[in-house]
Amino acid sequence: MHMKLVKRLLSGGVFLFILAMGIQFLSLFLYPMNDIVRNWQSFYHLDKYSVDLLFVGSSHAYSSFDTAKIREYTGKEAYILASNSQNVVQSYFNVKEALKYQKPEAIILEAFSINNNDNWQGGENDDKDWKKESNIDGMRLGAVKVEAICSQYRPENWAYAFFRIGRSHGNWADTSQVYSNYAFFRKGIKGFSPFRPSKSTMSEETAQKYEEAEKRDGDIAISETNIAYFHKLAGLCRSEGIEFYVVMAPMYKTYIDSINYESWLNRLLDLTKSEDIAYLDCNLHYDEIGLTASDFEDAYNGYHHLNVSGSSKVTDFLLKELCLVQEGR
């Protein structure tokens, strides 16, 4: 009787495993595969232990740091596991997942992620947001993904987060979506770049809008959850013997002047000092980067994001400040 029970349990376990794998496979073709999910798929197809520098963080990371230029100037391979509005909680789990496949010498967190974004809990779409979902959906099924879901969603939403097929099963009728996903897996993975800057420059209308924006003097907070996971990320890097840097990509100066940036800066400095981590704020080095008053509109496409020209200057500055440029180059 005991052996029969063991066999039934084993058979049930195998069935559930095959079912989960089948659901995951179907999801690859039915799920709306945005750039966040494609970025994860591209990451999983990298050669093992081929990444030297790993960037994590929000869209500021993938629009600011040119991986091709890093390779050209340093000989090091860089990858950007960033996603829209990614906060430190997501960055921590992204690094934890990445370390199963790569052993980078340095991890660079783009500091905009250290903000008051508490994983959209309590917001308009409480506990549910496509940006958080896409980042988790891109991960392979495994222990880290399960931990990421359980840590970032309330228990009543775990099934919603885990079974992405439930959010995309109706896409059978959307043949263009299925074909687009098929085409990406067939020939698009190797051509995908984790560096995705804007190709446009800031319009006069947009620049004028920031000039006329109302000044905001209130303190800028950092969520307690982000603080806790920042310490966890720093500890993870330390335990793995990986250098850890925090870098704030530059934002449009008129925007910086319109907020109480000093309060945010002081909190970031206190946080990084508590872990004895180097902090580099590009908003304090416009002149050194080459973001002079005459070319601000040419370097940005909005108050947050750089275009190709601006990201090239920022990458040059970053490599010099972190002493990553090879001698003689």
Coordinates of C-alpha atoms in Angstrom, one line a residue:
M1 CA 0.0 0.0 0.0
H2 CA 2.9 2.3 0.9
M3 CA 4.6 1.8 -2.5
K4 CA 1.3 2.4 -4.4
L5 CA 0.9 5.7 -2.6
V6 CA 4.5 6.7 -3.5
K7 CA 4.0 5.8 -7.1
R8 CA 0.8 7.9 -7.2
L9 CA 2.5 10.8 -5.7
L10 CA 5.4 10.5 -8.1
S11 CA 3.0 10.2 -11.1
G12 CA 1.1 13.2 -9.9
G13 CA 4.3 15.2 -9.5
V14 CA 5.5 14.3 -13.0
F15 CA 2.1 15.2 -14.4
L16 CA 2.1 18.6 -12.7
F17 CA 5.6 19.3 -13.9
I18 CA 4.7 18.4 -17.5
L19 CA 1.6 20.5 -17.3
A20 CA 3.6 23.5 -16.0
M21 CA 6.1 23.1 -18.8
G22 CA 3.4 22.9 -21.4
I23 CA 1.7 26.1 -20.1
Q24 CA 5.1 27.9 -20.1
F25 CA 5.7 26.8 -23.7
L26 CA 2.3 27.9 -24.9
S27 CA 2.8 31.3 -23.1
L28 CA 5.9 31.9 -25.2
F29 CA 3.7 32.2 -28.3
L30 CA 0.5 33.6 -26.8
Y31 CA 1.9 36.2 -24.4
P32 CA 2.3 39.8 -25.8
M33 CA 6.1 39.7 -25.9
N34 CA 7.2 43.3 -25.2
D35 CA 10.9 44.3 -24.9
I36 CA 11.1 43.4 -21.2
V37 CA 10.3 39.8 -21.9
R38 CA 12.4 39.7 -25.1
N39 CA 15.3 41.1 -23.0
W40 CA 15.1 38.1 -20.7
Q41 CA 14.9 35.7 -23.6
S42 CA 18.0 37.3 -25.1
F43 CA 19.8 37.1 -21.7
Y44 CA 19.1 33.3 -21.4
H45 CA 20.7 32.7 -24.8
L46 CA 24.0 34.3 -23.8
D47 CA 27.0 32.1 -23.4
K48 CA 27.5 31.1 -19.8
Y49 CA 29.8 33.3 -17.8
S50 CA 30.2 35.7 -20.7
V51 CA 29.0 38.8 -19.0
D52 CA 31.5 41.0 -17.2
L53 CA 29.3 44.0 -16.3
L54 CA 25.6 43.6 -15.4
F55 CA 23.4 46.7 -15.3
V56 CA 20.0 46.6 -13.6
G57 CA 17.4 49.3 -12.9
S58 CA 14.7 51.2 -14.7
S59 CA 14.5 52.5 -18.3
H60 CA 17.2 55.1 -17.3
A61 CA 19.6 52.2 -17.4
Y62 CA 18.7 50.8 -20.9
S63 CA 18.6 54.3 -22.4
S64 CA 21.9 55.6 -20.9
F65 CA 24.6 52.9 -21.1
D66 CA 25.9 51.9 -24.5
T67 CA 27.0 48.2 -24.3
A68 CA 28.7 48.3 -27.7
K69 CA 30.8 51.3 -26.6
I70 CA 31.7 49.5 -23.4
R71 CA 32.9 46.5 -25.4
E72 CA 34.9 48.8 -27.7
Y73 CA 36.6 50.8 -25.0
T74 CA 37.1 48.1 -22.3
G75 CA 37.0 44.7 -24.0
K76 CA 34.3 43.8 -21.5
E77 CA 30.9 42.4 -22.3
A78 CA 28.0 44.2 -20.6
Y79 CA 24.3 43.3 -20.4
I80 CA 21.4 45.4 -19.2
L81 CA 18.6 43.6 -17.3
A82 CA 16.6 46.7 -16.9
S83 CA 12.9 47.2 -17.3
N84 CA 10.3 50.0 -17.3
S85 CA 10.0 51.6 -13.8
Q86 CA 12.0 48.7 -12.2
N87 CA 12.5 49.3 -8.5
V88 CA 15.1 47.8 -6.2
V89 CA 13.0 44.8 -5.3
Q90 CA 12.9 43.7 -9.0
S91 CA 16.6 44.5 -9.4
Y92 CA 17.4 42.2 -6.5
F93 CA 15.6 39.3 -8.0
N94 CA 16.9 40.0 -11.5
V95 CA 20.5 39.8 -10.1
K96 CA 19.7 36.7 -8.1
E97 CA 18.3 35.0 -11.3
A98 CA 21.2 36.3 -13.4
L99 CA 23.8 34.8 -11.1
K100 CA 22.5 31.3 -11.9
Y101 CA 24.0 31.9 -15.4
Q102 CA 26.6 34.6 -15.2
K103 CA 29.4 35.6 -12.8
P104 CA 30.0 39.3 -13.6
E105 CA 32.9 41.2 -12.0
A106 CA 30.6 44.2 -11.3
I107 CA 26.9 45.0 -11.0
I108 CA 25.7 48.5 -11.6
L109 CA 22.4 49.7 -10.2
E110 CA 20.9 52.7 -11.9
A111 CA 19.8 54.9 -8.9
F112 CA 16.5 56.1 -10.3
S113 CA 15.2 52.6 -9.1
I114 CA 15.8 53.7 -5.5
N115 CA 12.6 55.7 -5.2
N116 CA 9.2 55.5 -3.6
N117 CA 7.8 52.9 -6.1
D118 CA 6.5 50.1 -3.8
N119 CA 5.6 47.7 -6.5
W120 CA 2.4 49.5 -7.3
Q121 CA 0.8 48.2 -4.0
G122 CA -1.9 50.7 -2.9
G123 CA -1.9 52.5 -6.2
E124 CA -4.6 52.8 -8.9
N125 CA -4.1 49.2 -10.1
D126 CA -3.3 47.8 -6.7
D127 CA -0.7 45.1 -6.8
K128 CA -1.0 44.7 -10.6
D129 CA 1.0 46.5 -13.2
W130 CA 2.2 45.3 -16.6
K131 CA 5.7 46.6 -15.9
K132 CA 6.1 44.4 -12.8
E133 CA 4.3 41.5 -14.5
S134 CA 6.5 41.6 -17.7
N135 CA 9.7 41.5 -15.6
I136 CA 8.6 38.5 -13.7
D137 CA 7.0 36.9 -16.8
G138 CA 10.3 37.0 -18.6
M139 CA 12.0 34.9 -16.0
R140 CA 12.4 31.2 -16.5
L141 CA 10.3 28.9 -14.2
G142 CA 12.4 28.2 -11.1
A143 CA 12.9 28.9 -7.4
V144 CA 13.9 32.5 -8.0
K145 CA 10.7 33.2 -10.0
V146 CA 8.6 31.7 -7.3
E147 CA 10.3 33.7 -4.6
A148 CA 10.0 36.9 -6.7
I149 CA 6.2 36.4 -7.1
C150 CA 5.6 35.5 -3.5
S151 CA 7.7 38.5 -2.4
Q152 CA 6.1 41.1 -4.7
Y153 CA 2.4 40.1 -4.8
R154 CA -0.2 39.5 -2.1
P155 CA -1.1 35.8 -1.7
E156 CA -4.5 36.3 -3.3
N157 CA -2.7 37.4 -6.5
W158 CA 0.0 34.7 -6.7
A159 CA -2.0 32.6 -9.2
Y160 CA -2.6 35.8 -11.3
A161 CA 1.1 36.5 -11.4
F162 CA 2.3 33.0 -11.9
F163 CA 0.0 31.8 -14.7
R164 CA 0.6 34.4 -17.4
I165 CA -1.3 32.2 -19.8
G166 CA -4.5 33.3 -17.9
R167 CA -3.8 36.8 -18.9
S168 CA -3.1 36.0 -22.6
H169 CA -5.2 32.9 -23.5
G170 CA -7.4 34.9 -25.8
N171 CA -4.4 35.6 -28.1
W172 CA -5.1 32.5 -30.1
A173 CA -7.2 34.8 -32.3
D174 CA -4.3 37.3 -32.7
T175 CA -2.3 35.5 -35.4
S176 CA 0.1 38.5 -35.8
Q177 CA 1.1 38.2 -32.1
V178 CA 1.8 34.5 -32.4
Y179 CA 3.8 35.0 -35.6
S180 CA 5.7 37.9 -34.1
N181 CA 6.8 35.7 -31.1
Y182 CA 7.7 32.9 -33.5
A183 CA 9.8 35.2 -35.6
F184 CA 11.6 36.5 -32.5
F185 CA 12.5 33.0 -31.4
R186 CA 13.4 31.9 -34.9
K187 CA 15.8 34.7 -35.7
G188 CA 15.4 37.7 -33.5
I189 CA 17.0 36.7 -30.2
K190 CA 20.6 37.2 -31.3
G191 CA 19.9 40.6 -32.8
F192 CA 18.2 41.9 -29.7
S193 CA 20.0 44.7 -27.9
P194 CA 19.5 45.5 -24.2
F195 CA 20.6 49.0 -24.9
R196 CA 17.6 50.9 -26.2
P197 CA 18.0 54.7 -26.3
S198 CA 15.6 57.1 -28.0
K199 CA 16.5 58.1 -31.5
S200 CA 14.7 61.5 -31.2
T201 CA 15.7 64.8 -29.6
M202 CA 13.6 66.9 -27.4
S203 CA 11.1 69.1 -29.1
E204 CA 10.8 72.8 -28.4
E205 CA 7.3 72.2 -27.1
T206 CA 8.5 69.6 -24.6
A207 CA 11.4 71.8 -23.5
Q208 CA 9.0 74.7 -23.0
K209 CA 6.6 72.5 -20.9
Y210 CA 9.4 71.8 -18.4
E211 CA 10.4 75.5 -18.3
E212 CA 6.8 76.3 -17.3
A213 CA 6.3 73.4 -14.9
E214 CA 5.4 74.3 -11.3
K215 CA 8.2 74.0 -8.8
R216 CA 7.9 71.2 -6.3
D217 CA 9.6 71.7 -3.0
G218 CA 8.5 68.6 -1.1
D219 CA 10.9 65.9 0.1
I220 CA 11.4 63.0 -2.2
A221 CA 10.9 59.7 -0.3
I222 CA 12.4 56.2 -0.7
S223 CA 10.1 53.3 0.1
E224 CA 11.0 51.2 3.1
T225 CA 10.7 48.1 0.8
N226 CA 13.2 49.5 -1.6
I227 CA 15.6 50.4 1.3
A228 CA 15.3 46.8 2.6
Y229 CA 16.0 45.2 -0.8
F230 CA 18.9 47.6 -1.5
H231 CA 20.6 46.2 1.6
K232 CA 19.8 42.7 0.4
L233 CA 21.2 43.4 -3.0
A234 CA 24.4 44.9 -1.5
G235 CA 24.7 41.8 0.7
L236 CA 24.2 39.5 -2.2
C237 CA 27.0 41.2 -4.2
R238 CA 29.3 41.1 -1.2
S239 CA 28.7 37.4 -0.6
E240 CA 29.4 36.6 -4.2
G241 CA 32.6 38.8 -4.3
I242 CA 31.1 41.1 -6.9
E243 CA 31.8 44.8 -7.1
F244 CA 28.7 46.9 -6.7
Y245 CA 28.2 50.4 -7.9
V246 CA 25.2 52.8 -7.8
V247 CA 25.0 55.3 -10.7
M248 CA 22.3 57.9 -11.3
A249 CA 21.9 58.6 -15.0
P250 CA 21.4 62.3 -15.8
M251 CA 18.0 63.9 -16.2
Y252 CA 17.0 67.1 -17.9
K253 CA 18.4 70.0 -15.9
T254 CA 15.2 72.0 -15.9
Y255 CA 13.4 69.0 -14.4
I256 CA 16.1 68.6 -11.7
D257 CA 15.7 72.3 -10.8
S258 CA 11.9 71.9 -10.5
I259 CA 12.1 69.3 -7.7
N260 CA 13.7 69.0 -4.3
Y261 CA 16.5 66.9 -5.8
E262 CA 18.8 67.6 -2.8
S263 CA 16.5 65.7 -0.4
W264 CA 16.6 62.6 -2.7
L265 CA 20.4 63.0 -3.2
N266 CA 21.0 63.1 0.6
R267 CA 18.9 60.0 1.1
L268 CA 20.8 58.2 -1.6
L269 CA 24.2 59.2 -0.1
D270 CA 23.2 58.0 3.3
L271 CA 22.0 54.7 1.9
T272 CA 25.1 54.0 -0.2
K273 CA 27.4 55.1 2.6
S274 CA 25.7 52.7 5.0
E275 CA 26.9 49.9 2.7
D276 CA 30.2 51.5 1.9
I277 CA 29.3 51.6 -1.8
A278 CA 30.5 54.1 -4.4
Y279 CA 27.7 56.4 -5.6
L280 CA 28.1 58.4 -8.9
D281 CA 25.5 61.0 -9.7
C282 CA 25.6 62.3 -13.2
N283 CA 23.4 65.2 -12.4
L284 CA 26.3 66.7 -10.5
H285 CA 28.7 66.4 -13.4
Y286 CA 27.0 67.9 -16.4
D287 CA 30.1 69.8 -17.5
E288 CA 32.4 66.8 -17.2
I289 CA 30.0 64.7 -19.2
G290 CA 29.7 67.4 -21.8
L291 CA 26.0 68.1 -21.3
T292 CA 26.4 71.9 -21.6
A293 CA 23.5 74.3 -21.6
S294 CA 23.7 74.7 -25.4
D295 CA 23.1 71.0 -26.1
F296 CA 20.7 69.8 -23.5
E297 CA 17.8 69.6 -25.9
D298 CA 20.0 67.6 -28.3
A299 CA 21.0 65.0 -25.7
Y300 CA 17.5 64.2 -24.4
N301 CA 14.1 63.2 -25.8
G302 CA 12.3 64.0 -22.5
Y303 CA 13.2 65.0 -18.9
H304 CA 14.1 61.4 -18.0
H305 CA 15.7 59.7 -21.0
L306 CA 18.7 60.3 -23.1
N307 CA 19.0 59.8 -26.8
V308 CA 21.9 58.2 -28.7
S309 CA 24.0 61.3 -28.5
G310 CA 23.5 61.8 -24.8
S311 CA 24.0 58.1 -23.9
S312 CA 27.4 58.1 -25.8
K313 CA 28.6 61.0 -23.6
V314 CA 27.3 59.4 -20.4
T315 CA 28.9 56.0 -21.2
D316 CA 32.3 57.7 -21.8
F317 CA 32.0 59.5 -18.5
L318 CA 30.9 56.3 -16.6
L319 CA 33.8 54.2 -17.9
K320 CA 36.4 56.9 -16.9
E321 CA 34.9 57.4 -13.5
L322 CA 34.8 53.7 -12.8
C323 CA 38.3 53.3 -14.2
L324 CA 37.2 50.7 -16.7
V325 CA 38.9 52.1 -19.8
Q326 CA 41.8 50.0 -20.9
E327 CA 45.2 51.8 -21.0
G328 CA 46.2 53.0 -24.4
R329 CA 42.6 53.3 -25.8

